[in-house]
CSV table of C-alpha atoms in Angstrom, one decimal:
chain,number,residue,atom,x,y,z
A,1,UNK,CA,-11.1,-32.1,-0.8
A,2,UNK,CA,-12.4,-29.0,1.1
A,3,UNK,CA,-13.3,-26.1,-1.4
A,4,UNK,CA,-11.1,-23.0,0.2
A,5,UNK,CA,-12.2,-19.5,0.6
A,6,UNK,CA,-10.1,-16.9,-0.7
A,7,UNK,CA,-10.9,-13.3,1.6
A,8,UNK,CA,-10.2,-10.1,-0.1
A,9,UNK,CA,-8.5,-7.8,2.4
A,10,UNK,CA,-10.1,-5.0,3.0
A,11,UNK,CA,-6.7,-1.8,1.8
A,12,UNK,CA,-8.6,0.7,2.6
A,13,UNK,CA,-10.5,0.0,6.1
A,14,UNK,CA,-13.8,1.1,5.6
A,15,UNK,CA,-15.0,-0.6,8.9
A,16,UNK,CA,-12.0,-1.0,11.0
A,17,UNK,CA,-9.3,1.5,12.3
A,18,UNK,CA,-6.0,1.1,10.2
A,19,UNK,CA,-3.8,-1.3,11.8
A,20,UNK,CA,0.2,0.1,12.2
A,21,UNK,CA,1.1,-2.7,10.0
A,22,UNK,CA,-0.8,-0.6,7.1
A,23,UNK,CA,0.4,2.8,7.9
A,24,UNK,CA,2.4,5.3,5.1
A,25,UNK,CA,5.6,7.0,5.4
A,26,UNK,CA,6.1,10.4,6.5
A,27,UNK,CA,6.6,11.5,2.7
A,28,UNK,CA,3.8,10.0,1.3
A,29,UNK,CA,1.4,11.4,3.9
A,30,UNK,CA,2.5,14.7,2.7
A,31,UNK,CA,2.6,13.8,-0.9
A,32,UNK,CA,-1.0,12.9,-0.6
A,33,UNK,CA,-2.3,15.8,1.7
A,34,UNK,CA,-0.1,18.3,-0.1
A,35,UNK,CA,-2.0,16.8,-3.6
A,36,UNK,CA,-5.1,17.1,-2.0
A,37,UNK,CA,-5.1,21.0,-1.6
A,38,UNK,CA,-3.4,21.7,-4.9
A,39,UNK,CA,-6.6,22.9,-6.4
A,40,UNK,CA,-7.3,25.1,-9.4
A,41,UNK,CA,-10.5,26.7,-7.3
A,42,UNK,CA,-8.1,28.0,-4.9
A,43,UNK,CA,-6.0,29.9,-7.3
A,44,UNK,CA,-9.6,31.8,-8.2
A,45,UNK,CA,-9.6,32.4,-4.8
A,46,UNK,CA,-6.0,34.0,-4.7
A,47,UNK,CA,-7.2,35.9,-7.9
A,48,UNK,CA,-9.9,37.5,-5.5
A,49,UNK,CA,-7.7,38.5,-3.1
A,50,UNK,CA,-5.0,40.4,-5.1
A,51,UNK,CA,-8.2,42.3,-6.9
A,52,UNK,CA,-9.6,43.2,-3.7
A,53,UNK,CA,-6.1,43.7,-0.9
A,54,UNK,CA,-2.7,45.3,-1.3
A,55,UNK,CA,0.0,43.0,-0.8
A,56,UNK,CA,0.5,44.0,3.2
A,57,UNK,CA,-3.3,42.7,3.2
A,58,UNK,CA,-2.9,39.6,0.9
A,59,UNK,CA,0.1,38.2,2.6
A,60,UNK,CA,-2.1,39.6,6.2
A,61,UNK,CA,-5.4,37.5,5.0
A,62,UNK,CA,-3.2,34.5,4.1
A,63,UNK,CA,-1.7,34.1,7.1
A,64,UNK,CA,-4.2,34.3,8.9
A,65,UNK,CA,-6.9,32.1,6.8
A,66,UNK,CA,-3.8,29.6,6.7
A,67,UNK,CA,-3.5,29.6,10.6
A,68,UNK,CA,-7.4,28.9,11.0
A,69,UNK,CA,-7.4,26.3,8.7
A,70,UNK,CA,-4.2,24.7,9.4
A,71,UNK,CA,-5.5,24.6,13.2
A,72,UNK,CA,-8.6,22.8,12.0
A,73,UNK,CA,-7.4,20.5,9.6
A,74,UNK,CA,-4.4,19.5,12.0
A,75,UNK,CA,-6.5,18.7,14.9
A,76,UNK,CA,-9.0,16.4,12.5
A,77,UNK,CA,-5.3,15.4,11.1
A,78,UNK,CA,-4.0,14.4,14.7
A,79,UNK,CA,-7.1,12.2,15.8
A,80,UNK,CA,-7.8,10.3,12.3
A,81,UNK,CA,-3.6,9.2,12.9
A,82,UNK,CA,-4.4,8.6,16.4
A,83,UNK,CA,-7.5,6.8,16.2
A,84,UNK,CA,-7.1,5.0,12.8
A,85,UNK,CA,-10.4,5.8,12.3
A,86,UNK,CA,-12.1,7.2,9.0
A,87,UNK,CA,-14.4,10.6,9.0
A,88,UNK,CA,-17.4,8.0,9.4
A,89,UNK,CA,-16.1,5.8,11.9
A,90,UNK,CA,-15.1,9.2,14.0
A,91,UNK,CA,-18.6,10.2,13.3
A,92,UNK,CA,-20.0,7.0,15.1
A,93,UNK,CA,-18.4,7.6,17.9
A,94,UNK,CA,-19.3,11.5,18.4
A,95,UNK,CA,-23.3,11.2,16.8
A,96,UNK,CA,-23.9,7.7,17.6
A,97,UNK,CA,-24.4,5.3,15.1
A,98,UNK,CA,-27.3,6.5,13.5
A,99,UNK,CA,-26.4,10.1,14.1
A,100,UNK,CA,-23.3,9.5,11.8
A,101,UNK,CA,-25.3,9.3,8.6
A,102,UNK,CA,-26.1,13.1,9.3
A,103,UNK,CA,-22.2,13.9,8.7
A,104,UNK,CA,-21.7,11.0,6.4
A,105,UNK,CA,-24.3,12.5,4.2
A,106,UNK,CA,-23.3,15.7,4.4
A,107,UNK,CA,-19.8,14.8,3.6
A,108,UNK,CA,-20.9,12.8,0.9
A,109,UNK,CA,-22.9,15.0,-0.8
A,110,UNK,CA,-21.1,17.7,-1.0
A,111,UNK,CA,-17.7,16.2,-2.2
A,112,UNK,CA,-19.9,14.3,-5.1
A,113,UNK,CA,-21.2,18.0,-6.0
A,114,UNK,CA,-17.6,19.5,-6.0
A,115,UNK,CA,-16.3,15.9,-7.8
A,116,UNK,CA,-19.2,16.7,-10.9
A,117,UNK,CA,-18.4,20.7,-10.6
A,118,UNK,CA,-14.2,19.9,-10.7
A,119,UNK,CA,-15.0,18.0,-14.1
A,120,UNK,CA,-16.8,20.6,-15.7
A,121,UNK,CA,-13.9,22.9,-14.8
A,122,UNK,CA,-11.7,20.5,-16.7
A,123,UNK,CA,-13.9,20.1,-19.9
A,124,UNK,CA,-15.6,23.4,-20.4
A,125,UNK,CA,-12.6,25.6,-20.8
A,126,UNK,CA,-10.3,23.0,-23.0
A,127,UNK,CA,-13.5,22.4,-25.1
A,128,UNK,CA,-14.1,26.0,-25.7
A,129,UNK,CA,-10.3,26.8,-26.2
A,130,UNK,CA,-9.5,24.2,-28.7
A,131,UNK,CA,-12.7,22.9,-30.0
A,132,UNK,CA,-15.3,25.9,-29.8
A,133,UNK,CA,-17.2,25.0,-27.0
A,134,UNK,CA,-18.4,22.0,-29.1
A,135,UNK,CA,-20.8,20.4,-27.1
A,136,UNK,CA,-20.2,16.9,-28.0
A,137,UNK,CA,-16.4,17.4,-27.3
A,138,UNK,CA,-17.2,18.7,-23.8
A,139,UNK,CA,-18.8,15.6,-22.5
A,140,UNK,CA,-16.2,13.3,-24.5
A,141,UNK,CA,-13.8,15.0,-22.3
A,142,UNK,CA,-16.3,14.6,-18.9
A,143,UNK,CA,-16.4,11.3,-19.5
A,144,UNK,CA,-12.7,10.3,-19.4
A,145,UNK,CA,-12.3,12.7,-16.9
A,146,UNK,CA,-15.0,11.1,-14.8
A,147,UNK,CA,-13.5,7.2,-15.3
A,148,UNK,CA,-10.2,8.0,-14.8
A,149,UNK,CA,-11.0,10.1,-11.6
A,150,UNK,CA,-13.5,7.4,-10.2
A,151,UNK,CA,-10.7,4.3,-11.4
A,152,UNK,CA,-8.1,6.2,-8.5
A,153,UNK,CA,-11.0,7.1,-6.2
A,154,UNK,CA,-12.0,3.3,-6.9
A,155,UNK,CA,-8.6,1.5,-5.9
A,156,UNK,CA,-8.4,3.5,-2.9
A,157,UNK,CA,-5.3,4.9,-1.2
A,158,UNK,CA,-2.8,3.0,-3.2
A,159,UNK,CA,-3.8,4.9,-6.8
A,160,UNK,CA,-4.2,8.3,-5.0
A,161,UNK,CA,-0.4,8.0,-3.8
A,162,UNK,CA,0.8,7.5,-6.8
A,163,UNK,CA,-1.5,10.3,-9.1
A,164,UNK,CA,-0.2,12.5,-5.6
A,165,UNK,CA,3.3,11.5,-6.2
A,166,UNK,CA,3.2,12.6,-10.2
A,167,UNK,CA,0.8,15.6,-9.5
A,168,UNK,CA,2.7,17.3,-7.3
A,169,UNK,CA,5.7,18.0,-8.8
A,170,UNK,CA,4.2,19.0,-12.2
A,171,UNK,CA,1.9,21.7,-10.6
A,172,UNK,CA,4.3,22.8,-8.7
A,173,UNK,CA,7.2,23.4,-10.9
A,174,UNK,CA,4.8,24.2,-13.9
A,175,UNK,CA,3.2,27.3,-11.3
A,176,UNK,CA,6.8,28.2,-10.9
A,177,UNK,CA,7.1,28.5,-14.4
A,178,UNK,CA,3.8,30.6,-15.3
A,179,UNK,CA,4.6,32.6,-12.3
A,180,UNK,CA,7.8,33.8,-13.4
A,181,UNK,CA,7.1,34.2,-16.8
A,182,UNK,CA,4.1,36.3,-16.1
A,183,UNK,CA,6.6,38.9,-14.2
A,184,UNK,CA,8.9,38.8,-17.0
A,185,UNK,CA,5.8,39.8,-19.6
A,186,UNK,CA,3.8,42.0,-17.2
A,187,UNK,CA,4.4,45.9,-16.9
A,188,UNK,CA,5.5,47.3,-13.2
A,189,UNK,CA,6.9,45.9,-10.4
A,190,UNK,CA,5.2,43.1,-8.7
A,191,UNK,CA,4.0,45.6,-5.7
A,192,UNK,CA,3.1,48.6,-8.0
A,193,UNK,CA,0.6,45.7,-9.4
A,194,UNK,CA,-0.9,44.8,-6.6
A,195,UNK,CA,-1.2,48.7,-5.3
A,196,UNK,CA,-4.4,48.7,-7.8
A,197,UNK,CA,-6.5,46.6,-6.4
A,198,UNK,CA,-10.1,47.9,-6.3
A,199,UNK,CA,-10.4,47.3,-2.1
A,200,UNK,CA,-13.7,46.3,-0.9
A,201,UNK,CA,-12.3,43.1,1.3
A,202,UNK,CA,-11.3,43.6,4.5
A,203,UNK,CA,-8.0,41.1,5.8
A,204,UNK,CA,-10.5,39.4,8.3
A,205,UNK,CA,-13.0,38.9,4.7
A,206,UNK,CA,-10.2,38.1,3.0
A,207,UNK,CA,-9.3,35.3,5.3
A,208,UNK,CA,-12.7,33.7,5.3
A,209,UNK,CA,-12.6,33.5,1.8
A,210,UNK,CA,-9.1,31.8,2.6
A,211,UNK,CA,-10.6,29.3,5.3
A,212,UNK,CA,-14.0,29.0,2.8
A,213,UNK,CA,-12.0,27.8,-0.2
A,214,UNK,CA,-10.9,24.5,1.5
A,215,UNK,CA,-12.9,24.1,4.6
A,216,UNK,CA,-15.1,21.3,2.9
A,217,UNK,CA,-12.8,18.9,1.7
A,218,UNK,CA,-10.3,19.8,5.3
A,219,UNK,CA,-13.2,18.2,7.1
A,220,UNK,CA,-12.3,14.9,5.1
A,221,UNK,CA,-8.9,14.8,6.7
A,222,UNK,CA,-9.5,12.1,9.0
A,223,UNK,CA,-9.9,9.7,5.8
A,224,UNK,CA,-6.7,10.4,4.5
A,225,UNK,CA,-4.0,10.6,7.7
A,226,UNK,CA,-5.6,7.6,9.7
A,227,UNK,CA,-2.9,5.8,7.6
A,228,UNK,CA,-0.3,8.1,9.2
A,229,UNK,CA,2.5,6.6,11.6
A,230,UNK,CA,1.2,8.2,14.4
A,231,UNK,CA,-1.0,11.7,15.5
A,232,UNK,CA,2.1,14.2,15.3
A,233,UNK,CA,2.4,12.7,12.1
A,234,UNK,CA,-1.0,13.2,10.7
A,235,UNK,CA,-0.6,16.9,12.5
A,236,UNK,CA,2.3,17.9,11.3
A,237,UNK,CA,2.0,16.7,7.6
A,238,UNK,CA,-1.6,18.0,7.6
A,239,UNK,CA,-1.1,21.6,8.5
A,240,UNK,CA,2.5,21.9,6.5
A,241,UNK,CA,0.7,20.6,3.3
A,242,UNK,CA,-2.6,22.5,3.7
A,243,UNK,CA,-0.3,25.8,4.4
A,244,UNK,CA,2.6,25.4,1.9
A,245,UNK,CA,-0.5,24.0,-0.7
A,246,UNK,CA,-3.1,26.6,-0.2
A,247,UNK,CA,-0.6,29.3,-0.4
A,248,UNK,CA,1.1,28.6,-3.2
A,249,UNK,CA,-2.4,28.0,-4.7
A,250,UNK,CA,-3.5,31.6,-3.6
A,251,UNK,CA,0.1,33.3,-4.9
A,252,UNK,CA,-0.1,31.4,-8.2
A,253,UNK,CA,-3.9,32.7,-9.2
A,254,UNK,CA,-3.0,36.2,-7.5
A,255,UNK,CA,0.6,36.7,-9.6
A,256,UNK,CA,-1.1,35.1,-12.9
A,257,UNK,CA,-4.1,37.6,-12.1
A,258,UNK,CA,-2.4,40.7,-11.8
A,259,UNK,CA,0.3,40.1,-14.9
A,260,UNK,CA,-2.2,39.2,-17.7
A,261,UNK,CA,-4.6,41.2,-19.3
A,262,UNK,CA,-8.0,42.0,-17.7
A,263,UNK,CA,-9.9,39.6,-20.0
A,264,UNK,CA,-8.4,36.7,-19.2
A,265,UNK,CA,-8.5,37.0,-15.2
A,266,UNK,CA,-12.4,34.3,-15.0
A,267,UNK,CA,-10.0,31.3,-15.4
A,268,UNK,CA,-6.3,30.4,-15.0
A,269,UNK,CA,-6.8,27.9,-17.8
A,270,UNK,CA,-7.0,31.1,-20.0
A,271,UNK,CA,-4.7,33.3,-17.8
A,272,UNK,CA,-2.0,30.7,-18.7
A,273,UNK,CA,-3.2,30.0,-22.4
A,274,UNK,CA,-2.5,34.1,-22.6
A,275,UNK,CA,1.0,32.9,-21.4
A,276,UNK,CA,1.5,30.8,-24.2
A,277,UNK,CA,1.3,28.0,-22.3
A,278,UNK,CA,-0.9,25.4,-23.7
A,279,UNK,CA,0.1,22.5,-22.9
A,280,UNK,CA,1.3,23.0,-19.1
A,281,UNK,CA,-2.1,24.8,-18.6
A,282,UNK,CA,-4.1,21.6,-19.4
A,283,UNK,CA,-2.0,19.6,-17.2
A,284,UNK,CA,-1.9,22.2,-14.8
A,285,UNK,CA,-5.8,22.1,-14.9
A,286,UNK,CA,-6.2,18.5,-15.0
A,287,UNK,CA,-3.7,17.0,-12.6
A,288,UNK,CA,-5.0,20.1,-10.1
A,289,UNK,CA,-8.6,18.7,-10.3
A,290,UNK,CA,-7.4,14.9,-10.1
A,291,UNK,CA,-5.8,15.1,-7.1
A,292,UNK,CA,-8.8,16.7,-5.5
A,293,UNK,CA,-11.3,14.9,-7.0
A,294,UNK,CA,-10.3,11.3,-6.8
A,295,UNK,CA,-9.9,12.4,-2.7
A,296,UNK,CA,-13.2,14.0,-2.8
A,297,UNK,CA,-14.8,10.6,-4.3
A,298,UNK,CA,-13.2,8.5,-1.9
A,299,UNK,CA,-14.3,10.3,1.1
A,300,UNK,CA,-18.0,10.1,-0.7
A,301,UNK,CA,-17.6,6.7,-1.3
A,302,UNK,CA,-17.2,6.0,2.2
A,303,UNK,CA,-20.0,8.3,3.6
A,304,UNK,CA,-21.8,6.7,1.6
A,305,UNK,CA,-20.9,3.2,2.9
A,306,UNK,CA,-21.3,4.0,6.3
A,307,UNK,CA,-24.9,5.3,5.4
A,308,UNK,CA,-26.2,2.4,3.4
A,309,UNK,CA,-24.0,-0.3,5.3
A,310,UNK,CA,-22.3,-1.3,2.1
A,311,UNK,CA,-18.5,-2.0,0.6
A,312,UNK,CA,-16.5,0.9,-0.3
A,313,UNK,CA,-15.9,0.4,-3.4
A,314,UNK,CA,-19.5,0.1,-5.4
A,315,UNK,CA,-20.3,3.6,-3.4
A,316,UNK,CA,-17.5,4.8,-5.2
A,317,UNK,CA,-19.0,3.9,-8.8
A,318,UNK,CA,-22.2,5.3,-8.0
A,319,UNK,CA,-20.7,8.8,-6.4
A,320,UNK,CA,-18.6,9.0,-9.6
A,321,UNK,CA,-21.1,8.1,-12.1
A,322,UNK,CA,-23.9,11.2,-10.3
A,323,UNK,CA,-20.7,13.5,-10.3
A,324,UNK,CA,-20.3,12.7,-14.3
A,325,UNK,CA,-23.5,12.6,-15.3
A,326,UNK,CA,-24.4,16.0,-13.4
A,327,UNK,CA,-21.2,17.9,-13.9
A,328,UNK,CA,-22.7,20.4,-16.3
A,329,UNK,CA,-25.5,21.0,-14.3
A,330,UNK,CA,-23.6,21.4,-11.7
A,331,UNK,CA,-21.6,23.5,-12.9
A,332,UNK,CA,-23.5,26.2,-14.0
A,333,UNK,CA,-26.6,25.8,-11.5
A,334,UNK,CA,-24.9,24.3,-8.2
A,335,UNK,CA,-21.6,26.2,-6.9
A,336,UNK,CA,-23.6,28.6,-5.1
A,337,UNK,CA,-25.3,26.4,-3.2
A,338,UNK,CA,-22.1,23.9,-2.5
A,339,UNK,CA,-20.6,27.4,-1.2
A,340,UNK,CA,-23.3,27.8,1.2
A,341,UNK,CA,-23.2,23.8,2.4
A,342,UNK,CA,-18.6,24.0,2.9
A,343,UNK,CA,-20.5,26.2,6.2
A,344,UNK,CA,-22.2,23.2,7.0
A,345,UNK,CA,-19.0,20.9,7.5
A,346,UNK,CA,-16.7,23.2,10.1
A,347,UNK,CA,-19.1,21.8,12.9
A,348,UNK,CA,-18.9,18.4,12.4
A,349,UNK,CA,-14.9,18.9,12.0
A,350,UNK,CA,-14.8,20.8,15.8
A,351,UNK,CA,-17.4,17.9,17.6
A,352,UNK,CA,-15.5,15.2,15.9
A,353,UNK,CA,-12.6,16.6,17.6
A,354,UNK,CA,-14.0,17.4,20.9
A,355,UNK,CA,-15.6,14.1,21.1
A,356,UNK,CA,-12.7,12.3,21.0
A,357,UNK,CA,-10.4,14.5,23.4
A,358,UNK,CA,-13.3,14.2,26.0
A,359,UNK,CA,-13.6,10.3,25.4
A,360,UNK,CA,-10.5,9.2,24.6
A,361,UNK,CA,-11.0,5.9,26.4
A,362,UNK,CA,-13.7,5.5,23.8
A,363,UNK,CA,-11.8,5.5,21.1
A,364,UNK,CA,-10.1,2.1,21.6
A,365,UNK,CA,-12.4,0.4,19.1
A,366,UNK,CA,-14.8,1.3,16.6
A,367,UNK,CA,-18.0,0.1,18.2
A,368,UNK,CA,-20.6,2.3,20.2
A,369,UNK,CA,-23.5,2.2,22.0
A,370,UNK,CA,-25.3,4.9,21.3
A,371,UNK,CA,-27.6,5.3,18.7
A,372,UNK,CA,-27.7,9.4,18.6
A,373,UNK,CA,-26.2,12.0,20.5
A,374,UNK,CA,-28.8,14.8,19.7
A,375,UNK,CA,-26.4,17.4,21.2
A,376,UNK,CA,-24.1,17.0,18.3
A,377,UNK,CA,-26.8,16.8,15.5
A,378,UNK,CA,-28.1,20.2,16.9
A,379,UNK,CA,-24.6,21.4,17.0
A,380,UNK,CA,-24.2,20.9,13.0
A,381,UNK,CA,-27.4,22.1,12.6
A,382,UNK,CA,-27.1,25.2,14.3
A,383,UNK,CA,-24.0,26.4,13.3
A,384,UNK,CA,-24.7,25.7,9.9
A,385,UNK,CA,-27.6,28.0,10.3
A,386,UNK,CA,-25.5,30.8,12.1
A,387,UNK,CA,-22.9,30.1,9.8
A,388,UNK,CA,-24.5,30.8,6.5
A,389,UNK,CA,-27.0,33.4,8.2
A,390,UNK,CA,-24.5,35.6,10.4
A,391,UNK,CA,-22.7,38.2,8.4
A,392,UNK,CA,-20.1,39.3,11.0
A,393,UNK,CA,-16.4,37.5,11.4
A,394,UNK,CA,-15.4,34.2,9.4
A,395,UNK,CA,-18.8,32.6,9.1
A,396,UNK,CA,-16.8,29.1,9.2
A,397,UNK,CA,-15.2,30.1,12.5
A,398,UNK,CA,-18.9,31.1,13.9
A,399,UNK,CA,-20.6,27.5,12.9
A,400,UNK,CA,-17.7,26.0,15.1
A,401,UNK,CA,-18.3,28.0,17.9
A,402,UNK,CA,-22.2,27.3,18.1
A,403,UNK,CA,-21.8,23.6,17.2
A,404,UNK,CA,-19.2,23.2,20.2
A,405,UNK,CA,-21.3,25.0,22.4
A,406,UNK,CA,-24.3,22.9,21.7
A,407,UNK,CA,-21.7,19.4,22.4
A,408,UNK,CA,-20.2,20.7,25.2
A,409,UNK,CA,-23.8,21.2,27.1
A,410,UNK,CA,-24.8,17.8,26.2
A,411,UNK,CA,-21.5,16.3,27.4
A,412,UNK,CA,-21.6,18.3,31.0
A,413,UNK,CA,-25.2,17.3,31.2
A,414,UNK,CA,-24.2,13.4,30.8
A,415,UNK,CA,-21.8,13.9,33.1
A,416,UNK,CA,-24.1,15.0,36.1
């Protein structure tokens, strides 16, 4: 009797486009998208913005930070439901196949950085607010943080539907809820509050900060909607839940800021422990971080795979257990310098996008000939130069510009 092999399907479709018999539903696209941007970083970011702009220039500098990055993030939204295709495999087709690990790495490393830095935000305050910044405490809780955020990255879409389907209600009622009561406890009308900010941000800064907050992970967007129904799909739910996400991020941190007292406006684990809420602010803090994190693993995990030519899954491991074992270090040594490499991603986001509307016939399988297209390594590596280096506009906006350039030439030159 013949011995018979038993093949483990592959759910998440680390080499291979997603097949329509493996697609989501309309709400759990946006479930998961709308989880991914419901981040505790951005609410700093909103607390930046009502310190340094009225409200005319808040609401101004949202808008128009939302716009930009709802642009870019639906575009990369459209062609990973269109294509089926990962950030990797997209990345094969624009850089070649050894021009991908350029993006892949880049990808990979910085969502392992943010994963380590995004458990130290969980730890560090909850260890310092209930246990006294006891050092052993604080990597007891880094730990689970770390396992149970790798487990979700780990088992691939299926767990981060369902920590996006609990997450996202509990944030979002439980910001509701510290929202309000911070207007009911604060002195002065909501407007009179924000009439004292100290200026200092222009609307146009004030939007890069907006586009900056989320511009990394965005350029990950391919991962998630290739298992959309379709490209207005992956659009549509894309640039809804990075608007409606974001900005409710930014008005949370930016409400909480300017209602609590000036000492507790580092940290809206503490703005909401002034509250007197505890307990929502831990799971506030933590289900924020989880949502992001387990994405920003998975999107690591398969950079990583493309890079080395290996599963999915064991990438995974080893991208959570550098993220764990760094996060303090991280932390307090590395945020700078993961600020200056989210200007590295944009271009990568605009060539994977211009590669495939000027190849579309391309795009029918995941295979390609070419080993590198050095027009589109330049492109990253310029406009991550000009973007970190030029101090005028939205430096995001300005690495997009030069990397398209740079692609563009290369494809008109092919084409004579």
């Amino acid at each position: 009797m013949e011995k018979q092999t038993t093949v483990t399907a592959d759910i998440d479709f680390a080499e291979a486009a997603v097949p329509q018999s493996s697609r989501r539903s309309v709400l759990t696209m946006f479930m998961i998208m709308l989880g991914f941007t419901f981040f505790s970083a951005s609410m700093w970011t909103g607390q930046q913005l009502a310190d340094s702009l009225d409200f005319g220039g808040f609401v101004k500098a949202l808008l128009l930070g939302g716009l930009i990055l709802g642009a870019y993030t639906g575009a990369l939204g459209y062609v990973g439901a269109r294509t089926g295709m990962s950030l990797d495999l997209l990345s094969r087709k624009a850089f070649g196949s050894k021009g991908s690990y350029l993006p892949s790495a880049m990808i990979s490393f910085t969502q392992i950085g943010w994963f380590g830095v995004g458990l130290a935000m969980f730890a560090i305050p909850i260890a310092d607010e209930l246990l006294g910044g006891n050092p052993v405490a604080k990597w007891g809780l880094i730990i689970i943080a770390g396992v149970l955020m790798t487990a979700s990255a780990y088992f691939g879409i299926k767990s981060l539907t369902i920590i996006s389907y609990i997450a996202v209600p509990c944030v979002a009622i439980l910001g509701v809820v510290a929202v309000v009561l911070a207007v009911q406890r604060g002195d002065g009308t909501f407007l009179e509050n924000f009439s004292r900010a100290s200026g200092g941000l222009t609307v146009i800064g004030g939007a890069g900060l907006v586009v900056g907050s989320f511009v990394s992970g965005g350029t990950a967007t391919p991962n998630f909607t290739r298992f959309a129904k379709n490209g207005a799909v992956g659009a549509i739910t894309t640039v809804v839940a990075f608007f409606i996400g974001n900005s409710l991020m930014f008005l949370f941190g930016a409400i909480a800021s300017i209602y609590v007292p000036e000492g507790a406006r580092n940290d809206i684990f503490e703005v909401m422990i002034r509250l007197g809420m505890f307990v929502p602010a831990i799971i506030v803090l933590g289900l924020n971080i989880w949502t992001t994190n387990d994405n920003a693993l998975y999107s690591a995990g398969l950079g990583l795979a493309n890079i080395f030519s290996q599963k999915k899954k064991p990438m995974v491991l080893i991208s959570g257990i550098i993220g764990t074992a760094l996060a303090d270090w991280l932390y307090w040594n590395f945020c700078g310098w993961l600020n200056i490499l989210n200007c590295t991603l944009p271009p990568v986001g605009i060539i994977l996008v211009l590669g495939y509307f000027l190849n579309k016939k391309d795009y029918d399988t995941v295979k390609t000939a070419r080993t590198v297209n050095w027009f589109a390594v330049i492109g990253v590596v310029l406009g991550a130069v000009v973007a970190n280096v030029v101090a005028w506009g939205i430096p995001s906006i300005n690495g997009m510009a030069v990397a398209a350039v740079c692609y563009l030439i290369g494809y008109a030159a092919e084409k004579k």
